[in-house]
XYZ file of C-alpha atoms in Angstrom:
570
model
C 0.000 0.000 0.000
C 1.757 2.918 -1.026
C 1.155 6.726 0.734
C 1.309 9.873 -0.886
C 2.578 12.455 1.681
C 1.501 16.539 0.764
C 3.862 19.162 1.854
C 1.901 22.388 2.960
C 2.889 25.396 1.233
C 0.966 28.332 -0.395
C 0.886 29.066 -4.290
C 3.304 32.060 -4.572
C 5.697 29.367 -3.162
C 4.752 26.749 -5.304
C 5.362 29.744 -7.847
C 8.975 30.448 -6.830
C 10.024 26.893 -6.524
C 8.654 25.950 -9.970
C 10.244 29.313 -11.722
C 6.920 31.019 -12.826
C 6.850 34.567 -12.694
C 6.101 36.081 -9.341
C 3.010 38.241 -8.942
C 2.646 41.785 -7.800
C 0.179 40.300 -4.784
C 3.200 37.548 -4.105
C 6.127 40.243 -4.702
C 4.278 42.129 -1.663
C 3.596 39.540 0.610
C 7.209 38.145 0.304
C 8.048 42.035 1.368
C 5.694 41.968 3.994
C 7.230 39.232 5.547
C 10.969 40.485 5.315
C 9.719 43.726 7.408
C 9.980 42.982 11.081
C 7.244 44.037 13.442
C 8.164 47.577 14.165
C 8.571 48.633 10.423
C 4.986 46.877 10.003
C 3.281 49.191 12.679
C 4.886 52.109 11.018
C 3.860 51.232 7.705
C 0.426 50.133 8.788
C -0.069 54.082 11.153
C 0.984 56.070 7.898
C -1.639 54.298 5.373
C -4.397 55.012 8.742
C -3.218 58.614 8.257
C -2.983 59.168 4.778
C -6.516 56.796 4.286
C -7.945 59.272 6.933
C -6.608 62.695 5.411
C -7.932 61.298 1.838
C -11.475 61.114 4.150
C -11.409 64.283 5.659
C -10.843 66.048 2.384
C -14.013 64.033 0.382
C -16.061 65.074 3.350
C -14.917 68.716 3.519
C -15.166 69.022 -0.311
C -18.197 66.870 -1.185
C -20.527 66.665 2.008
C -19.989 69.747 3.826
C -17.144 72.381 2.878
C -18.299 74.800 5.519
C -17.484 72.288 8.609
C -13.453 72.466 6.762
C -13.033 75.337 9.632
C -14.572 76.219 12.915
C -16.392 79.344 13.582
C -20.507 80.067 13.233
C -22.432 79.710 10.052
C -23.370 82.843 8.298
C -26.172 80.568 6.228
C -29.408 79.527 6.973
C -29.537 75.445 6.766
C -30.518 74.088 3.930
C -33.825 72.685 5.348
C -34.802 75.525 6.159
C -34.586 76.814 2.803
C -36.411 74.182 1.663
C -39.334 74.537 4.388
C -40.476 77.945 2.753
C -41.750 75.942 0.141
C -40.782 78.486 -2.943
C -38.670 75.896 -4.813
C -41.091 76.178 -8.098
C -41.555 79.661 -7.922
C -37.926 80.623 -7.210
C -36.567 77.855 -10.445
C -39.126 80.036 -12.493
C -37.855 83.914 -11.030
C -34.135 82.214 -11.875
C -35.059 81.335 -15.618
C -36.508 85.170 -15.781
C -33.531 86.762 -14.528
C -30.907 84.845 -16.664
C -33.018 85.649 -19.782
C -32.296 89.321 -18.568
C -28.883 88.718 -18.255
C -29.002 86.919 -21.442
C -30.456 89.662 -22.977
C -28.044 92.308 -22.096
C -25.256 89.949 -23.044
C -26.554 89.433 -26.364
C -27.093 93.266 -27.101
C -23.582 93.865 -25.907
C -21.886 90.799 -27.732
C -24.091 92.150 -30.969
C -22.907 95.936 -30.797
C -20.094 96.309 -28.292
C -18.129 93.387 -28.271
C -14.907 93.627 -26.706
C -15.368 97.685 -25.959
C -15.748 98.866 -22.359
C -19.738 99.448 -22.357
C -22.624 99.125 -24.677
C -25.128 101.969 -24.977
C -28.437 100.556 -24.899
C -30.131 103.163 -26.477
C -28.509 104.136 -29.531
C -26.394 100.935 -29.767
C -23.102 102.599 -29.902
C -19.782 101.136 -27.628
C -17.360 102.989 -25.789
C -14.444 102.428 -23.880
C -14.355 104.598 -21.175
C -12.512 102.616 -18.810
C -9.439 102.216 -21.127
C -10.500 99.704 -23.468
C -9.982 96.800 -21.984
C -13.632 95.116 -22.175
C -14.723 95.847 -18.858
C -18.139 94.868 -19.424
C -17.336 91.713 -21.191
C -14.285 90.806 -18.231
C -16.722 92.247 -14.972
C -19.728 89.375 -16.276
C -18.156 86.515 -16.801
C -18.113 85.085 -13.439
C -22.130 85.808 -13.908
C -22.390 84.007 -16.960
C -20.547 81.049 -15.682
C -23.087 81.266 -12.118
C -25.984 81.420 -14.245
C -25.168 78.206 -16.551
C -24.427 80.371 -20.123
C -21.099 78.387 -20.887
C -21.141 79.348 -24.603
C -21.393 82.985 -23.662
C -18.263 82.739 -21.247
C -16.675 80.506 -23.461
C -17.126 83.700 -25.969
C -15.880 86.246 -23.234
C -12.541 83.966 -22.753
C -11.528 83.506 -26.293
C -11.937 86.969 -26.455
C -10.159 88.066 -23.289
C -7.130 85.797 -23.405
C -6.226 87.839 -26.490
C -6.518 91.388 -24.495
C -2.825 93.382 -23.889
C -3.497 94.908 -20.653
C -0.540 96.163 -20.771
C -2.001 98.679 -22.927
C -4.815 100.824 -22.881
C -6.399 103.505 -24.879
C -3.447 106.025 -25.593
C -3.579 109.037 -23.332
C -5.788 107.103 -21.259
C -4.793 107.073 -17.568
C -6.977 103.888 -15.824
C -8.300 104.011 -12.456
C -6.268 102.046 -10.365
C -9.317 100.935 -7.796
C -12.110 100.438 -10.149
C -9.829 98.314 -12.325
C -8.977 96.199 -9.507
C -12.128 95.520 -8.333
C -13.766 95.152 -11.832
C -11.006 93.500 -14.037
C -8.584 91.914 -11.663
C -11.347 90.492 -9.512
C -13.341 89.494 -12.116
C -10.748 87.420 -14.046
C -9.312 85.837 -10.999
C -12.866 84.457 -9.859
C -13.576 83.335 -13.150
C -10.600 81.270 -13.110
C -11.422 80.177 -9.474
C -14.496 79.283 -10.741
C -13.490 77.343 -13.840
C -10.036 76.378 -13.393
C -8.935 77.906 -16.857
C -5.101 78.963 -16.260
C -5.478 81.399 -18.993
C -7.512 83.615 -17.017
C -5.507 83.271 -14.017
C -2.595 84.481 -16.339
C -4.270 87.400 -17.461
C -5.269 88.280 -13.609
C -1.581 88.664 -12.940
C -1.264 90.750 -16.245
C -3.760 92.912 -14.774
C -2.806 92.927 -11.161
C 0.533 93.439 -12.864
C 0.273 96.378 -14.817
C -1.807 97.795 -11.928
C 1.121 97.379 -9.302
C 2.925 100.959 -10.003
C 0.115 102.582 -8.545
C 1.932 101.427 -5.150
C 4.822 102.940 -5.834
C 4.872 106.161 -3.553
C 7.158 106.917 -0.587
C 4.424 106.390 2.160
C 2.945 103.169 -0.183
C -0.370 104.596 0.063
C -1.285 103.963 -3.496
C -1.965 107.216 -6.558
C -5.242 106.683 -7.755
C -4.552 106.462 -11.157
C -1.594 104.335 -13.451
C -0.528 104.899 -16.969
C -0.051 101.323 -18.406
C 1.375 102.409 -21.487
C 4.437 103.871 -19.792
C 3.960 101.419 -16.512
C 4.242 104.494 -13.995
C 1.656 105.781 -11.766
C -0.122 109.068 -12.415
C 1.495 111.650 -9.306
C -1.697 112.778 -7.125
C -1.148 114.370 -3.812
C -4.055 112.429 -2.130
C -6.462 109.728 -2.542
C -10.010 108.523 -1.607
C -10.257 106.024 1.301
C -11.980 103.787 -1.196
C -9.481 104.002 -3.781
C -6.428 103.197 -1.503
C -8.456 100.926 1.023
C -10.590 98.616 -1.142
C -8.192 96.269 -3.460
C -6.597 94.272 -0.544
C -8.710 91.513 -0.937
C -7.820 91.326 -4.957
C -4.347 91.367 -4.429
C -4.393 88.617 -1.073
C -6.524 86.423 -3.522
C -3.818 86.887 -6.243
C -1.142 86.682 -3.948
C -2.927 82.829 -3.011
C -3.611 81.401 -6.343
C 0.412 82.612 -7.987
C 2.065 81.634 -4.691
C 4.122 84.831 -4.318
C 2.979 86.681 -1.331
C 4.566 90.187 -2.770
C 1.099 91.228 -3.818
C -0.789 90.967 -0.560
C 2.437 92.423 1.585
C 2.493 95.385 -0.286
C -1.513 96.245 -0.498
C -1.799 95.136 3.485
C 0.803 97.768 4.186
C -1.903 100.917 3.292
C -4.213 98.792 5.947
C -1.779 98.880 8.434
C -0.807 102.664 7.653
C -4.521 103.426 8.109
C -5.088 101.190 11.319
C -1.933 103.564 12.578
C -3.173 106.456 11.537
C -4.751 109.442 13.726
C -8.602 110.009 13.558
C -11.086 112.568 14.892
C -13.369 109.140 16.379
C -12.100 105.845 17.084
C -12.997 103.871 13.774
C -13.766 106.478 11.876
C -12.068 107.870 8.462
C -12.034 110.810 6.828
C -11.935 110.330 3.095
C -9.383 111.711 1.971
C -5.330 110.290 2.317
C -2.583 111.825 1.834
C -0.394 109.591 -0.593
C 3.343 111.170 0.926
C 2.544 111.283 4.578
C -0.452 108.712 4.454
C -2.179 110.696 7.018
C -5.680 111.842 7.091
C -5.842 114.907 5.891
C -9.384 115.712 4.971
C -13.289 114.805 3.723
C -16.340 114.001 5.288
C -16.796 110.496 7.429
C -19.028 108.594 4.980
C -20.152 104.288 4.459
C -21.472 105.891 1.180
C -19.226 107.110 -2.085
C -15.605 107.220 -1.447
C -15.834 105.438 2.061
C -17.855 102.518 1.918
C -15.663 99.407 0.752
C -13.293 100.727 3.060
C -15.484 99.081 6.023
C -17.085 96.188 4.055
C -13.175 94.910 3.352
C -12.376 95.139 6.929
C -14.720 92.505 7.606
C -14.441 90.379 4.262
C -10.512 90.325 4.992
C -11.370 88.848 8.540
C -13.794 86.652 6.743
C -11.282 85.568 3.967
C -8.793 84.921 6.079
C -10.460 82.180 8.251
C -10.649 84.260 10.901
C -6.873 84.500 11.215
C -6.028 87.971 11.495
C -7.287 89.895 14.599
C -6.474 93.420 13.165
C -9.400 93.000 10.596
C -11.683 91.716 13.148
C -10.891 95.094 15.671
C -10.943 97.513 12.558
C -14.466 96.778 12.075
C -16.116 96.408 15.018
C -14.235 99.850 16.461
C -15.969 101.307 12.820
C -19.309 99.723 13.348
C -19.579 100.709 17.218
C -18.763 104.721 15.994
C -21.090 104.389 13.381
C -23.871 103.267 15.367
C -23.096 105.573 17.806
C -22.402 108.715 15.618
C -24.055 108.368 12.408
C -27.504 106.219 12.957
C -30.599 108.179 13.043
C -34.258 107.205 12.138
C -37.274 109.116 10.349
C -39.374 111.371 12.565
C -42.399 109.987 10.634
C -41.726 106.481 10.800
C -39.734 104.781 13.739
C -38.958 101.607 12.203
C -36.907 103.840 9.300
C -33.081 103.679 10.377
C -30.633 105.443 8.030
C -26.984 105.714 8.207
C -26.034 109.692 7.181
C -22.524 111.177 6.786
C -20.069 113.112 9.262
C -18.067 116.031 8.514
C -14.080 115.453 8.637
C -14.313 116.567 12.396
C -17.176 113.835 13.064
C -19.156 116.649 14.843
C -21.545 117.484 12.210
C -24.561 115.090 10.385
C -25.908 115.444 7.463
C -29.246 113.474 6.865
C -29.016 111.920 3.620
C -29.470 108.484 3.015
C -27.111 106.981 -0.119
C -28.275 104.107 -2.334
C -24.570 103.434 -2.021
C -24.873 102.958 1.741
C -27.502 100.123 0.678
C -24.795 97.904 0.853
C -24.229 98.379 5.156
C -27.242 96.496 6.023
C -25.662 93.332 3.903
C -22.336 93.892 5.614
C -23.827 93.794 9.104
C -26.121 90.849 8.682
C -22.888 89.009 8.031
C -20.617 90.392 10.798
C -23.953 89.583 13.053
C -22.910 86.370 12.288
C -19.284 86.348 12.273
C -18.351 87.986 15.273
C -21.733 87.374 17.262
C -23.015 90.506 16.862
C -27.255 90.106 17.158
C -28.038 93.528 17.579
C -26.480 94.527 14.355
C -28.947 91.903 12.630
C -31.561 93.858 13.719
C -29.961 97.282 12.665
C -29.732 95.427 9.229
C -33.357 95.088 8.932
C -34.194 98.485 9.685
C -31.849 99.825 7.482
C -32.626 97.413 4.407
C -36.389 98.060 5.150
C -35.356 101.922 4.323
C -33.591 101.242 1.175
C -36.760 98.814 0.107
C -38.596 102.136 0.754
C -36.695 103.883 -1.547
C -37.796 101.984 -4.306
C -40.847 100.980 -3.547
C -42.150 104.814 -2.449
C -41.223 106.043 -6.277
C -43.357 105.781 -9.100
C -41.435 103.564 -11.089
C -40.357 101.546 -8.110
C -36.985 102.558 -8.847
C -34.359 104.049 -6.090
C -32.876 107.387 -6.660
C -29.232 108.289 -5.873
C -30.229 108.925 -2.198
C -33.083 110.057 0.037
C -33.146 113.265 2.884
C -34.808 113.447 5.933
C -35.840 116.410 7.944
C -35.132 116.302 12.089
C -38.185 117.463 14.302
C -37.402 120.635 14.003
C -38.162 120.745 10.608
C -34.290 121.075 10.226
C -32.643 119.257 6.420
C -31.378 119.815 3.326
C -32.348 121.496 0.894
C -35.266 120.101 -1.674
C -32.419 121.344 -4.646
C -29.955 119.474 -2.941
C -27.307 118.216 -5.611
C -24.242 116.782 -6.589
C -21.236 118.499 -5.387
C -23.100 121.088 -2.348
C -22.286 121.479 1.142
C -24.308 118.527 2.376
C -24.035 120.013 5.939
C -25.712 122.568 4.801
C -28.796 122.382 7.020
C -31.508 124.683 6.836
C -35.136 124.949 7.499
C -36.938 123.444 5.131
C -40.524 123.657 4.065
C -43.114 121.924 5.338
C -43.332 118.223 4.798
C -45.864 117.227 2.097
C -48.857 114.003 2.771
C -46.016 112.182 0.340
C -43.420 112.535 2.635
C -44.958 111.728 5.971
C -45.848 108.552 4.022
C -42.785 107.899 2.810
C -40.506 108.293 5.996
C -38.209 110.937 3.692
C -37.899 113.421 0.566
C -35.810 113.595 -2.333
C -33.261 115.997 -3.796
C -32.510 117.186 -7.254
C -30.539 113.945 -8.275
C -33.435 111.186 -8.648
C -32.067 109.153 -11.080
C -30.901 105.397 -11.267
C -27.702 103.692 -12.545
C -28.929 99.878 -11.994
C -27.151 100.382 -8.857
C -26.836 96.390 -6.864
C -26.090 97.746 -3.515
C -30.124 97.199 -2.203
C -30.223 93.567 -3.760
C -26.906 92.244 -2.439
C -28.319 93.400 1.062
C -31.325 91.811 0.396
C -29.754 88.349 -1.051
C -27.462 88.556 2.338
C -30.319 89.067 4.715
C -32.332 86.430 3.180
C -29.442 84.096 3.518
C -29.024 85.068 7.087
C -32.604 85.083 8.485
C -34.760 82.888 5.698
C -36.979 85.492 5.859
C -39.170 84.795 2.467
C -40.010 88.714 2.769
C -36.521 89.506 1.390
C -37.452 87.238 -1.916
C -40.793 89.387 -2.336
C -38.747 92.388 -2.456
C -36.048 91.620 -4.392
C -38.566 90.207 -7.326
C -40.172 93.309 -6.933
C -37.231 95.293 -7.474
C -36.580 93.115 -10.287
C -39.925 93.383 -12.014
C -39.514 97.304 -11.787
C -36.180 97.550 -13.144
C -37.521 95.292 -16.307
C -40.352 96.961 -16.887
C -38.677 100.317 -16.763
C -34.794 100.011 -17.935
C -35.601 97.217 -20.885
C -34.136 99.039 -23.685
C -34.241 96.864 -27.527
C -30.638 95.618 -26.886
C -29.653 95.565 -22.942
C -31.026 98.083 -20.207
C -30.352 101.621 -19.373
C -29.998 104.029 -16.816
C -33.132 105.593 -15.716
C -33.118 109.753 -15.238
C -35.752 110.542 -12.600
C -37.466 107.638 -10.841
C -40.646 109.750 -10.070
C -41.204 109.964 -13.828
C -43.647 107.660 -15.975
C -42.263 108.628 -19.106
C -40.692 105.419 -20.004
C -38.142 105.679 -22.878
C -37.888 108.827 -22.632
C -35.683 108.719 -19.633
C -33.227 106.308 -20.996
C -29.413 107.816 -20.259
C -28.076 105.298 -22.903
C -26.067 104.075 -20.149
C -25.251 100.570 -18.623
C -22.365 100.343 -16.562
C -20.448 97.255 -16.337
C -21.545 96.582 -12.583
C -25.164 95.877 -13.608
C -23.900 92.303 -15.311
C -21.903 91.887 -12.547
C -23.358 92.231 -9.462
C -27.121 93.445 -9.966
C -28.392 90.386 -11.880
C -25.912 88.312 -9.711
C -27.363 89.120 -6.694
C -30.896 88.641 -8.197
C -29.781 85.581 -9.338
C -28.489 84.373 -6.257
C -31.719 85.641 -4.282
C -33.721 82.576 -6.048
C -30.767 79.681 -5.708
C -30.271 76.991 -3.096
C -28.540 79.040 -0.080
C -25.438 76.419 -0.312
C -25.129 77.801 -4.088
C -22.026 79.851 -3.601
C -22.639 79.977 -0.017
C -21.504 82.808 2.105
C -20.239 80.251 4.168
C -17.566 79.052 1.658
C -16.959 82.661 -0.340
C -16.383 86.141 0.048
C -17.858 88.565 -2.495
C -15.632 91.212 -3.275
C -17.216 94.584 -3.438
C -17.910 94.083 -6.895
C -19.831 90.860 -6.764
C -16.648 88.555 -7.385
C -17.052 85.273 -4.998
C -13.407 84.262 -3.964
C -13.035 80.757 -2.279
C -12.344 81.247 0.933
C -8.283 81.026 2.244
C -6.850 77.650 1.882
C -3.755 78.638 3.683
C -4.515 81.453 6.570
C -1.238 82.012 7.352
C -0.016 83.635 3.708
């Protein structure tokens, strides 16, 4: 009887002894075993940590983005969005407003193509701004938002080919409104697509923008000749100007990797944080660009001032709550401002308005900018932010006055600004305009059945620009609260400004709200910022709340979401 005796041994054994060709499985396992048992438990912790950092990241990027950093939310949850039940009615307002914006695209792709601006009414281009296709490079980011790919595949072919380092000869461009417009606007779209040839053209910009820094005190001139690369001398400078393109240059400073650009704009922030003011927190408007001091102006959050207080809290914001300096800037601003420059209507107490201060902060006038429209935004979010309720509720009384403006006219359109009187029947003058002494206060004559209505009166300059500030405000607070009031009023803004500013081509500027005429009070103007941020914000109003969520961007003051900091510390 014969026995047949089996000798254990696996297949990748069987393998080697016989001469086949090893595996990659057996090649391993034969390594594993060589390793003794300390290298094993090393090797073993680091694929636990990588197989857990490869976790975090698909449940920070896919899941929930917000929870990537601590700190409160700034947006309502998404359920709650959901439980106002105004899913089919906000899909259809969407589809309205990105015909609109379709609409003005196509009359300015049709007739103004690559210029600065389209004029709506006659269909003629200019380019104002230097030639550089402002309008075309400020709406991209909106065209991408809204879903028109073929138009913003149009707008890039086009705008990779720009030279911005040239502009219109004899032209000298606007250092600030170029930043915020072109440099913004390109580096978001690239943010937001991922197209390097926009993020190349950013630096161009940001670039050829960069002599503008190049004073003794490094409190930027306000204007640059890119032709010759050299800044335009100017002996001072508006707060806005030299205080609102810090953000621009931190984002570019992020996405190139060289931190030159954000060292050299957060130097005028910490020149201004140094320098001496007539109020804790407050600015006068005007800089000196040699000594960087303060030198004169009036104490405004409307023209010339206001960015200067929203970027104080959009740096802190951007920056992952990482600098402190941001976060003590603003709230010394916002407790002077509530404290010096907050007053309400005599006729109706829920009617808060934010007026301006002379450069000594001891005298108010009581006029109430559509530019200002923007503060009750900007406090709804640092409500959040820094845990500030009471400024939530400022926010509503103040965006309840700026829905006022519009909805008190007969077009439903908001002039440049409204004027109140105090008790004493003490204001501005009815011919108020452009350019007076707005501290001029007076008595003024009695207040008319419209005006005890209406909370306020208007001056000479009632005309409308298809200014955003009101709507991005209104977007913010609705975000904030999920208050479905805020979605009424922005759709009735909207409806107004369609039914009024609807020119054959695009829309126009409107030259006295309190007129019925129509057509006849076209301006044949549509400024670049109406693409950009007006029919953003609208747009935005009717998406999910996690659609470009405040809690994972920062909208620069032209309506240009940057992703939040992925490295505080640069």
């Amino acid at each position: 009887m014969s026995s047949k005796i089996t000798i254990g041994s696996d297949s990748s054994d069987d393998q080697l002894l016989l001469g086949a060709q090893p595996t990659w499985k057996s090649r391993l396992r034969a390594r594993w075993r060589l390793m003794d048992r300390c290298t094993r438990v090393l090797f073993v912790l680091l694929f636990v940590i990588i197989a857990a950092a490869i976790l975090t990241r698909v449940l920070v990027e896919v899941l929930d983005p917000a929870d990537y950093w601590p700190g409160p939310r700034i947006t309502i949850p998404t359920e709650r969005d959901k439980e106002n039940d105004t899913a089919h009615s906000d899909r259809e307002r969407r589809e309205v407003i990105k015909a609109a914006m379709k609409h003005a695209w196509d009359g300015y792709h049709q007739y103004a193509f690559g210029a600065d601006e389209l004029q709506p009414v006659t269909n003629k281009s200019n380019n104002k701004w230097g030639g550089w296709g402002v309008t075309l490079v400020d709406a991209l980011d909106t065209l991408y938002i809204m879903g028109l790919h073929k138009e913003f595949n149009q707008g890039v072919t086009h705008v990779t080919a720009v030279d911005f380092s040239k502009a219109t000869s004899g032209f000298k461009t606007p250092f600030f409104e170029m930043v915020i417009r072109s440099l913004a606007g390109l580096l978001t779209a690239y943010e937001i697509s991922l197209d390097r040839r926009l993020l190349a053209k950013a630096q161009e910009v940001g670039d050829a923008l960069m002599p503008a820094f190049d004073t003794s005190s490094g409190i930027p001139y306000p204007r640059v000749d890119v032709n010759t690369g050299k800044a335009v001398f100017a002996d001072r400078v508006c707060l806005a100007e030299a205080g609102t393109v810090q953000l621009e240059y931190w984002k570019l400073s992020e996405l190139t990797g060289n931190p030159k650009y954000h060292d050299t704009a957060q130097r005028v922030v910490d020149l201004l944080d140094k320098a001496e003011k007539p109020y804790p927190g407050l600015y006068p408007i005007w800089i000196d660009t040699k000594s960087a001091k303060l030198v004169s102006g009036k104490i405004t959050l409307g023209g010339q001032g206001d960015s200067w207080y929203e970027y104080m809290l959009k740096q802190y914001i951007f920056s992952r709550h990482s600098n402190d300096q941001y976060r003590r800037m603003y709230e010394e601003s916002m407790d002077a401002m509530k404290e010096k420059m907050v007053q309400r209507s005599i006729y109706d107490p829920n009617m808060y308005y934010v007026g301006d201060l002379d450069s000594s902060a001891k005298k108010f006038s009581p006029m109430y900018q559509h530019l200002t429209c923007f503060v009750p935004g900007m406090l709804a979010l640092g409500s959040k932010v820094l845990d500030r309720p009471d400024d939530l509720e400022l926010a509503k009384s103040l965006a309840y006055t700026c829905y006022r403006m519009y909805n008190a006219t007969a077009t439903g359109l908001s002039p440049e600004y409204v004027l109140f009187r105090d008790s004493h029947d003490k204001g501005l003058s009815q011919s108020f305009s452009d350019g007076m002494d707005e501290f001029a206060i007076t008595k003024v004559s009695g207040a008319s059945d419209k005006e005890k209505q209406d909370g306020f009166y208007l001056g000479s300059n009632k005309g409308y620009i298809l200014r955003p500030e009101t709507l991005e405000s209104i977007m913010i607070l609705y975000r904030v609260t999920g208050d479905p009031m805020y979605k009424e009023w922005g759709w009735e803004i909207f409806k107004s400004i369609d039914k009024w500013t609807r020119t054959a081509s695009a829309f126009s500027a409107y030259k006295d709200v309190t007129s019925t005429k129509g057509s006849s009070q076209w301006t044949d103007s549509m400024e670049s910022f109406f693409l950009a941020e007006t029919l953003k914000y609208l747009y935005l109003l009717f998406s999910p709340v996690d659609y470009y969520s405040l809690d994972e961007y920062v909208f620069n003051t032209e309506a240009h979401p940057f992703k939040l900091l992925q490295t505080p510390n640069l």
